[in-house]
Tab-separated table of C-alpha atoms and ligand atoms in Angstrom:
chain	number	residue	atom	x	y	z
A	22	MET	CA	-81.900	36.802	21.422
A	23	LYS	CA	-79.694	39.797	19.330
A	24	THR	CA	-76.502	38.068	20.000
A	25	ILE	CA	-77.860	34.656	18.455
A	26	SER	CA	-79.233	36.580	15.858
A	27	LEU	CA	-75.710	38.042	15.063
A	28	VAL	CA	-73.954	34.494	14.962
A	29	ILE	CA	-77.001	33.358	12.424
A	30	MET	CA	-76.252	36.546	10.449
A	31	ALA	CA	-72.404	35.568	10.165
A	32	MET	CA	-72.926	32.212	9.404
A	33	ILE	CA	-74.935	33.198	6.572
A	34	LEU	CA	-72.577	35.513	4.780
A	35	VAL	CA	-69.387	32.824	5.625
A	36	SER	CA	-71.609	30.778	3.561
A	37	CYS	CA	-72.548	32.916	1.067
A	38	SER	CA	-68.589	33.965	0.153
A	39	GLY	CA	-66.447	32.023	-1.490
A	40	GLU	CA	-62.407	31.618	-0.393
A	41	GLY	CA	-61.588	34.909	-2.544
A	42	GLY	CA	-64.629	36.981	-1.197
A	43	GLN	CA	-66.558	35.878	-3.979
A	44	ASP	CA	-70.180	35.980	-3.322
A	45	ILE	CA	-71.772	32.527	-4.561
A	46	PRO	CA	-75.133	33.204	-5.290
A	47	ALA	CA	-77.260	31.942	-2.724
A	48	ALA	CA	-78.892	28.728	-3.576
A	49	GLY	CA	-82.793	28.551	-4.589
A	50	ALA	CA	-85.374	25.868	-3.466
A	51	GLY	CA	-82.469	23.453	-3.529
A	52	ALA	CA	-83.136	22.499	-7.311
A	53	ASP	CA	-79.441	22.634	-8.604
A	54	THR	CA	-78.349	19.893	-6.142
A	55	LYS	CA	-81.053	17.551	-7.093
A	56	VAL	CA	-79.489	14.039	-8.461
A	57	TYR	CA	-80.664	12.641	-11.383
A	58	ARG	CA	-80.667	8.451	-11.498
A	59	TRP	CA	-80.702	7.332	-15.163
A	60	LYS	CA	-80.275	4.597	-17.104
A	61	MET	CA	-78.686	4.450	-20.482
A	62	ILE	CA	-79.522	1.637	-22.730
A	63	THR	CA	-77.566	0.664	-25.236
A	64	THR	CA	-77.188	-1.786	-28.853
A	65	TRP	CA	-74.268	-3.148	-27.562
A	66	PRO	CA	-72.205	-5.746	-26.235
A	67	LYS	CA	-71.617	-4.255	-22.545
A	68	ASN	CA	-67.667	-2.374	-22.814
A	69	LEU	CA	-67.315	-3.849	-26.184
A	70	PRO	CA	-64.169	-1.463	-27.470
A	71	GLY	CA	-65.035	1.837	-29.240
A	72	LEU	CA	-69.109	1.327	-29.547
A	73	GLY	CA	-69.823	0.001	-25.781
A	74	THR	CA	-67.209	1.938	-24.211
A	75	ALA	CA	-68.199	5.344	-25.802
A	76	PRO	CA	-71.663	5.179	-23.467
A	77	GLU	CA	-69.458	4.439	-20.358
A	78	ASN	CA	-67.273	7.464	-21.162
A	79	LEU	CA	-70.264	9.443	-21.735
A	80	ALA	CA	-71.726	8.682	-17.887
A	81	LYS	CA	-68.608	8.921	-16.415
A	82	LYS	CA	-68.170	12.565	-18.135
A	83	LEU	CA	-71.417	13.593	-17.259
A	84	ARG	CA	-71.066	12.652	-13.438
A	85	ALA	CA	-67.968	14.549	-13.177
A	86	MET	CA	-69.220	17.163	-15.056
A	87	SER	CA	-72.057	17.943	-12.914
A	88	ASN	CA	-70.352	16.676	-9.542
A	89	GLY	CA	-72.701	14.056	-9.553
A	90	ARG	CA	-75.886	14.922	-10.250
A	91	LEU	CA	-76.215	13.180	-13.375
A	92	ASP	CA	-76.115	9.812	-12.567
A	93	ILE	CA	-76.264	7.558	-15.363
A	94	LYS	CA	-75.971	3.661	-14.996
A	95	VAL	CA	-75.013	2.080	-18.618
A	96	TYR	CA	-76.843	-1.006	-19.701
A	97	GLY	CA	-75.143	-3.815	-22.120
A	98	ALA	CA	-77.606	-5.111	-25.235
A	99	GLY	CA	-80.010	-7.861	-22.928
A	100	GLU	CA	-78.972	-6.278	-19.746
A	101	LEU	CA	-82.643	-4.820	-19.449
A	102	VAL	CA	-84.006	-4.637	-22.865
A	103	GLY	CA	-82.370	-6.567	-25.761
A	104	ALA	CA	-80.363	-4.898	-28.278
A	105	LEU	CA	-83.136	-4.117	-30.850
A	106	GLU	CA	-85.489	-3.056	-28.111
A	107	VAL	CA	-83.767	0.621	-27.354
A	108	PHE	CA	-85.522	2.771	-29.367
A	109	ASP	CA	-88.855	1.557	-27.994
A	110	ALA	CA	-87.714	1.616	-24.303
A	111	VAL	CA	-86.400	5.010	-24.329
A	112	SER	CA	-89.239	6.010	-26.467
A	113	GLN	CA	-91.240	4.661	-23.393
A	114	GLY	CA	-89.182	6.086	-20.530
A	115	THR	CA	-88.293	2.363	-19.815
A	116	ALA	CA	-84.736	4.022	-19.746
A	117	GLN	CA	-84.052	7.911	-19.808
A	118	MET	CA	-81.328	6.914	-22.255
A	119	GLY	CA	-80.241	5.333	-25.260
A	120	HIS	CA	-77.193	4.757	-27.152
A	121	GLY	CA	-77.243	2.759	-30.577
A	122	ALA	CA	-77.316	4.134	-34.171
A	123	ALA	CA	-80.535	5.154	-36.156
A	124	TYR	CA	-80.870	2.446	-39.277
A	125	TYR	CA	-81.865	0.068	-36.599
A	126	TRP	CA	-84.727	1.556	-36.539
A	127	ARG	CA	-85.324	1.809	-40.571
A	128	GLY	CA	-88.245	-0.666	-40.194
A	129	LYS	CA	-90.637	1.879	-37.521
A	130	ILE	CA	-88.941	4.822	-39.561
A	131	PRO	CA	-87.430	4.347	-43.087
A	132	ALA	CA	-85.854	7.944	-43.182
A	133	ALA	CA	-83.869	7.164	-39.648
A	134	ALA	CA	-81.162	5.582	-42.096
A	135	PHE	CA	-79.857	9.007	-43.137
A	136	PHE	CA	-79.343	9.676	-39.396
A	137	ALA	CA	-76.655	6.625	-39.585
A	138	THR	CA	-74.928	6.060	-42.651
A	139	VAL	CA	-76.061	6.142	-46.418
A	140	PRO	CA	-74.570	3.455	-48.957
A	141	PHE	CA	-71.745	5.363	-51.053
A	142	GLY	CA	-73.244	8.261	-48.908
A	143	MET	CA	-70.974	10.970	-46.767
A	144	ASN	CA	-68.149	9.835	-44.749
A	145	ALA	CA	-67.570	11.193	-40.825
A	146	GLN	CA	-66.408	14.944	-41.156
A	147	GLU	CA	-69.241	15.398	-43.831
A	148	MET	CA	-71.769	13.478	-41.642
A	149	ASN	CA	-70.770	16.234	-39.095
A	150	GLY	CA	-70.561	19.299	-41.292
A	151	TRP	CA	-74.372	17.967	-42.436
A	152	LEU	CA	-75.472	17.381	-38.858
A	153	HIS	CA	-74.389	20.328	-37.069
A	154	TYR	CA	-73.827	22.992	-39.588
A	155	GLY	CA	-75.936	22.107	-42.664
A	156	GLY	CA	-79.549	21.746	-40.894
A	157	GLY	CA	-79.010	17.416	-40.025
A	158	LEU	CA	-79.464	18.086	-36.648
A	159	GLU	CA	-82.437	20.076	-36.626
A	160	LEU	CA	-83.882	17.086	-39.470
A	161	TRP	CA	-82.996	14.484	-36.966
A	162	ARG	CA	-85.127	15.958	-33.779
A	163	GLU	CA	-87.943	16.782	-36.288
A	164	LEU	CA	-87.605	12.856	-37.199
A	165	TYR	CA	-87.725	11.332	-33.558
A	166	ALA	CA	-90.280	14.179	-32.113
A	167	PRO	CA	-93.334	11.689	-32.534
A	168	PHE	CA	-91.698	8.802	-30.691
A	169	ASN	CA	-91.060	11.006	-27.832
A	170	LEU	CA	-87.310	11.068	-28.297
A	171	VAL	CA	-84.376	13.714	-28.507
A	172	PRO	CA	-81.225	12.261	-30.746
A	173	PHE	CA	-77.664	13.490	-30.648
A	174	ALA	CA	-75.174	12.094	-32.726
A	175	ALA	CA	-72.614	10.674	-30.322
A	176	GLY	CA	-69.904	8.675	-31.956
A	177	ASN	CA	-68.416	7.331	-35.816
A	178	SER	CA	-66.637	4.692	-36.851
A	179	GLY	CA	-64.973	6.370	-39.991
A	180	VAL	CA	-64.983	3.730	-42.978
A	181	GLN	CA	-66.152	0.743	-42.254
A	182	MET	CA	-64.770	-2.460	-44.041
A	183	ALA	CA	-67.048	-4.425	-46.690
A	184	GLY	CA	-66.692	-7.340	-44.157
A	185	TRP	CA	-65.933	-10.872	-43.754
A	186	PHE	CA	-66.762	-13.370	-46.619
A	187	ASN	CA	-66.013	-17.151	-46.565
A	188	LYS	CA	-65.836	-17.147	-49.850
A	189	GLU	CA	-63.912	-14.711	-52.602
A	190	ILE	CA	-66.413	-12.399	-54.054
A	191	ASN	CA	-64.882	-12.183	-57.842
A	192	SER	CA	-68.195	-10.430	-59.733
A	193	VAL	CA	-71.450	-9.971	-59.222
A	194	ASP	CA	-72.733	-13.149	-59.688
A	195	ASP	CA	-71.196	-14.111	-56.663
A	196	LEU	CA	-73.337	-11.956	-54.551
A	197	GLN	CA	-76.578	-14.548	-55.689
A	198	GLY	CA	-78.005	-16.256	-52.119
A	199	LEU	CA	-75.119	-14.878	-50.114
A	200	LYS	CA	-76.885	-14.385	-46.520
A	201	MET	CA	-75.032	-11.490	-45.326
A	202	ARG	CA	-75.588	-9.969	-41.759
A	203	ILE	CA	-75.782	-6.032	-43.459
A	204	PRO	CA	-78.530	-3.502	-41.402
A	205	GLY	CA	-80.030	-0.409	-42.809
A	206	LEU	CA	-79.774	0.493	-46.677
A	207	GLY	CA	-76.710	-1.385	-47.390
A	208	GLY	CA	-79.180	-4.580	-46.772
A	209	GLU	CA	-82.232	-3.785	-49.285
A	210	VAL	CA	-78.514	-2.727	-52.015
A	211	LEU	CA	-77.648	-6.297	-51.241
A	212	ALA	CA	-81.024	-7.805	-51.923
A	213	ARG	CA	-81.673	-6.008	-55.185
A	214	ALA	CA	-78.067	-7.530	-56.207
A	215	GLY	CA	-79.419	-10.779	-55.314
A	216	GLY	CA	-78.167	-11.556	-51.817
A	217	THR	CA	-80.404	-11.840	-48.440
A	218	PRO	CA	-79.611	-9.226	-46.211
A	219	VAL	CA	-80.102	-10.347	-42.151
A	220	VAL	CA	-79.970	-7.996	-39.257
A	221	LEU	CA	-78.565	-9.096	-36.369
A	222	PRO	CA	-76.969	-7.368	-33.299
A	223	GLY	CA	-73.476	-7.189	-32.819
A	224	GLY	CA	-73.342	-9.863	-29.978
A	225	GLU	CA	-75.146	-12.609	-32.363
A	226	ILE	CA	-73.092	-12.182	-35.379
A	227	PHE	CA	-70.296	-14.676	-34.604
A	228	THR	CA	-71.970	-17.646	-34.124
A	229	ALA	CA	-74.017	-16.870	-37.039
A	230	LEU	CA	-70.913	-16.465	-38.917
A	231	GLN	CA	-69.468	-19.612	-37.826
A	232	THR	CA	-72.243	-21.968	-37.287
A	233	GLY	CA	-72.952	-20.620	-41.398
A	234	VAL	CA	-76.437	-19.220	-40.418
A	235	ILE	CA	-74.811	-16.400	-42.561
A	236	ASP	CA	-72.621	-16.714	-45.172
A	237	ALA	CA	-70.999	-13.423	-45.070
A	238	THR	CA	-70.843	-10.415	-42.264
A	239	GLU	CA	-70.158	-7.106	-42.375
A	240	TRP	CA	-69.116	-5.187	-38.385
A	241	VAL	CA	-67.203	-2.129	-38.141
A	242	GLY	CA	-63.279	-2.090	-38.913
A	243	PRO	CA	-60.263	-3.986	-38.029
A	244	TYR	CA	-60.226	-2.970	-34.401
A	245	ASN	CA	-64.249	-3.921	-33.497
A	246	ASP	CA	-63.810	-6.791	-35.754
A	247	LEU	CA	-60.303	-8.293	-34.352
A	248	ALA	CA	-62.452	-7.645	-30.764
A	249	PHE	CA	-65.193	-10.222	-31.613
A	250	SER	CA	-62.639	-12.563	-33.571
A	251	LEU	CA	-64.467	-12.534	-36.962
A	252	HIS	CA	-60.998	-13.738	-38.443
A	253	THR	CA	-61.759	-17.241	-37.037
A	254	ALA	CA	-65.109	-17.501	-38.444
A	255	ALA	CA	-64.181	-16.175	-42.166
A	256	LYS	CA	-61.112	-15.673	-43.994
A	257	TYR	CA	-61.499	-13.253	-46.646
A	258	TYR	CA	-61.602	-9.625	-45.593
A	259	TYR	CA	-63.194	-6.922	-47.855
A	260	TYR	CA	-62.889	-2.760	-48.091
A	261	PRO	CA	-64.149	-0.516	-49.002
A	262	GLY	CA	-67.154	-0.017	-46.591
A	263	TRP	CA	-68.986	1.306	-49.535
A	264	GLN	CA	-72.210	0.346	-47.275
A	265	GLU	CA	-71.585	2.399	-43.920
A	266	PRO	CA	-68.981	5.403	-45.408
A	267	GLY	CA	-69.432	7.732	-42.094
A	268	PRO	CA	-72.040	5.929	-39.351
A	269	THR	CA	-72.918	8.171	-36.636
A	270	LEU	CA	-74.183	6.815	-33.835
A	271	GLU	CA	-76.460	8.126	-31.642
A	272	ALA	CA	-77.855	9.016	-28.109
A	273	MET	CA	-81.260	9.541	-27.360
A	274	VAL	CA	-83.169	10.613	-24.842
A	275	ASN	CA	-86.658	10.218	-24.074
A	276	LYS	CA	-88.390	14.192	-24.225
A	277	GLU	CA	-89.969	13.534	-20.696
A	278	ALA	CA	-86.831	13.269	-18.823
A	279	TRP	CA	-85.130	15.903	-20.816
A	280	ASP	CA	-87.294	18.495	-20.139
A	281	SER	CA	-87.036	17.549	-16.580
A	282	LEU	CA	-83.794	18.837	-16.403
A	283	PRO	CA	-82.050	22.079	-15.556
A	284	ALA	CA	-80.469	23.895	-18.312
A	285	ASP	CA	-77.171	23.409	-17.411
A	286	LEU	CA	-77.012	19.850	-17.135
A	287	GLN	CA	-79.183	19.876	-20.557
A	288	ALA	CA	-76.026	21.881	-21.945
A	289	MET	CA	-73.687	19.265	-20.302
A	290	ILE	CA	-75.443	16.341	-22.601
A	291	GLU	CA	-74.897	18.658	-25.665
A	292	VAL	CA	-71.706	19.221	-24.727
A	293	ALA	CA	-70.842	15.898	-23.189
A	294	THR	CA	-72.323	14.030	-26.776
A	295	ARG	CA	-70.243	16.502	-28.910
A	296	ALA	CA	-67.250	15.138	-27.114
A	297	ILE	CA	-67.987	11.364	-27.359
A	298	ASN	CA	-68.996	11.742	-30.953
A	299	ASP	CA	-65.251	13.266	-31.559
A	300	ASP	CA	-63.504	10.864	-29.176
A	301	MET	CA	-64.734	7.703	-30.931
A	302	LEU	CA	-63.825	8.848	-34.350
A	303	SER	CA	-60.421	9.542	-32.952
A	304	GLU	CA	-60.258	5.807	-31.177
A	305	PHE	CA	-60.967	4.163	-34.560
A	306	THR	CA	-58.277	6.171	-36.610
A	307	ALA	CA	-55.761	5.239	-34.043
A	308	ARG	CA	-56.642	1.495	-33.783
A	309	ASN	CA	-57.826	0.328	-36.735
A	310	ASN	CA	-54.242	0.130	-38.199
A	311	ALA	CA	-52.578	-1.733	-35.631
A	312	ALA	CA	-55.668	-4.295	-35.657
A	313	LEU	CA	-55.276	-4.517	-39.006
A	314	VAL	CA	-51.869	-5.272	-38.939
A	315	THR	CA	-52.558	-8.229	-36.347
A	316	LEU	CA	-55.147	-9.215	-38.355
A	317	VAL	CA	-52.918	-9.828	-41.950
A	318	GLU	CA	-49.656	-10.641	-40.443
A	319	GLU	CA	-50.458	-12.863	-36.951
A	320	HIS	CA	-53.911	-14.669	-38.219
A	321	GLY	CA	-53.677	-14.487	-42.407
A	322	VAL	CA	-56.272	-12.884	-43.083
A	323	GLN	CA	-56.437	-12.425	-46.643
A	324	LEU	CA	-56.835	-8.546	-47.269
A	325	ARG	CA	-59.560	-8.082	-50.633
A	326	ARG	CA	-60.892	-5.254	-52.397
A	327	LEU	CA	-64.008	-5.377	-54.116
A	328	PRO	CA	-63.639	-5.451	-58.141
A	329	ASP	CA	-64.962	-2.476	-59.419
A	330	ASP	CA	-67.963	-3.946	-61.579
A	331	VAL	CA	-68.984	-4.984	-57.820
A	332	LEU	CA	-68.653	-1.651	-56.226
A	333	LEU	CA	-70.206	0.099	-59.543
A	334	LYS	CA	-73.247	-2.195	-59.631
A	335	LEU	CA	-73.945	-1.975	-55.859
A	336	LYS	CA	-73.195	2.165	-56.341
A	337	ALA	CA	-75.952	2.496	-59.167
A	338	ILE	CA	-78.112	0.159	-56.761
A	339	SER	CA	-77.897	2.482	-53.995
A	340	LYS	CA	-78.715	5.612	-55.989
A	341	GLU	CA	-82.130	3.849	-56.553
A	342	VAL	CA	-82.695	2.859	-52.857
A	343	VAL	CA	-81.869	5.929	-50.957
A	344	ALA	CA	-84.047	7.874	-53.888
A	345	GLU	CA	-86.730	5.681	-52.554
A	346	ALA	CA	-85.971	6.031	-48.863
A	347	GLY	CA	-86.974	9.576	-49.943
A	348	GLU	CA	-90.399	9.304	-50.951
A	349	GLU	CA	-91.685	7.558	-47.671
A	350	ASN	CA	-93.783	10.667	-47.024
A	351	GLU	CA	-93.069	14.257	-47.101
A	352	LEU	CA	-90.307	14.832	-44.136
A	353	ALA	CA	-88.239	11.874	-45.622
A	354	GLY	CA	-88.038	13.736	-48.906
A	355	ARG	CA	-86.791	16.574	-46.719
A	356	ILE	CA	-84.028	14.832	-44.914
A	357	HIS	CA	-83.449	12.798	-48.272
A	358	ASP	CA	-82.992	16.150	-50.462
A	359	SER	CA	-80.875	17.852	-47.044
A	360	TYR	CA	-78.780	14.665	-47.159
A	361	THR	CA	-78.116	14.928	-51.099
A	362	ASN	CA	-77.892	18.179	-51.160
A	363	PHE	CA	-74.911	18.864	-48.822
A	364	GLN	CA	-73.339	15.549	-50.052
A	365	SER	CA	-73.198	16.844	-53.632
A	366	GLY	CA	-71.841	20.472	-52.677
A	367	VAL	CA	-69.440	19.056	-50.054
A	368	SER	CA	-67.853	16.135	-52.532
A	369	LYS	CA	-67.191	18.954	-54.858
A	370	TYR	CA	-65.022	20.517	-52.688
A	371	HIS	CA	-64.028	17.737	-50.944
A	372	ALA	CA	-62.824	16.626	-54.641
A	373	ILE	CA	-60.279	19.634	-54.520
A	374	SER	CA	-59.023	19.589	-50.793
A	375	GLU	CA	-59.165	16.188	-48.701
A	376	GLN	CA	-59.351	13.592	-52.057
A	377	ALA	CA	-57.004	15.320	-53.750
A	378	TYR	CA	-54.975	16.081	-51.061
A	379	LEU	CA	-54.804	11.860	-50.193
A	380	ASN	CA	-53.976	11.071	-53.528
A	381	ALA	CA	-50.754	13.726	-53.872
A	382	ARG	CA	-49.996	12.753	-50.289
B	14	CA	CA1	-71.440	-2.105	-39.961
C-alpha cells in the first residue's frame, strides 16, 4: 500500500511540474479545459473578401488563442438565417455570435447607425478613437443591452465609394427618382434629396442592379466591388463615399453565452475583435488601389467625383437627418451628443494634422 501511495504521489508531482521545473497550477474541476462550440452567423456572403473573411479569421484566431477551447463555426448569409436576421437570431440565442454592421438594425434601434457610420461623419481612425477612448463603446453596450447582446467593433472598410450609377450625376436634379441601394442614415438623406433608398444585403445587389430593379448602388470600395463584378452592371463609379466615411463592422455576442465564458476566453474575444477591427482596415488599405486600377484600366470603368453642389446639398440634409436621429429618445440623444462632440473636437485637430499633412504631401 505504502509503495503504491509513493508512486501516486510521485506521479502527481511529475504532472504538476513543467519542463523547467516550474509549478503549473493544478486544474480546478476541469473548468479550463471545457470546449465551447459556438455558431457565428454573418450578414455577408460566405468568404466574401474582406467582410466575409474577417469573421472567418476571427474564429481562426480564437481557436488558436484558446487552444481549441473556443471553437466557432462561421455561417455566411442565408446558411443558417438570412443576412438581415442576424441581430434577432443572436439576441434570441439561435447563434451565440454574429458579425454585421449596426446600421442594418436601424429599423429596430434608430440610434444603432451611429455605431456603424454617419453621413459626413467620422472616418475609421476617428471612429476607433471614439469607440475605444471616447466613450462610444460603453454607449453601444448600453444600447444593445436590452436586446441581450454585447457588441464589439470588428472591422472597418475605411472611406467607401459613393457607388455605381447607370447614369451620370451632374446636379441635384439627377437624384430625383433615383432608386438606389443605400442603407443607414445615408438612405434617409437620399430620400430627402428626392431619391428612393432600398436596403438590400450584399448578396442581392448585383442582380438588382443588373436587372434594373435599382438604378444605382453603393457597396464598399474597389476591392469588394470588383469581387461583386458591379462594373458589369453599371458604368459610372462615383466618389467620395459621403454616406459611409468610416463604417465600423460589429461582432455581437449573446449575453448568456458571454456570461457563460471564463474570464480568459472573454479576454481573448476582446483582443481578437480588436485585432480583426484593425486587420480589415489594413487589408482594404492595401488592396483598394490595385482593384481600382483593374476597374479603370482593364474594365473601362468611368471614375467620377460627385459635383460640389450635390455634395453640399447632401451634407446639409445629412445634418438634419443626424440631428433627428438623436431626438428619438434619451439614450439616442446621449449617443448623438457623444458622437458629434467627439467629431467636432477630433476634426479640429485633424485639420492641422492628418488633413494638413495629406494636403502638403
Ligand atoms: Ca456601403
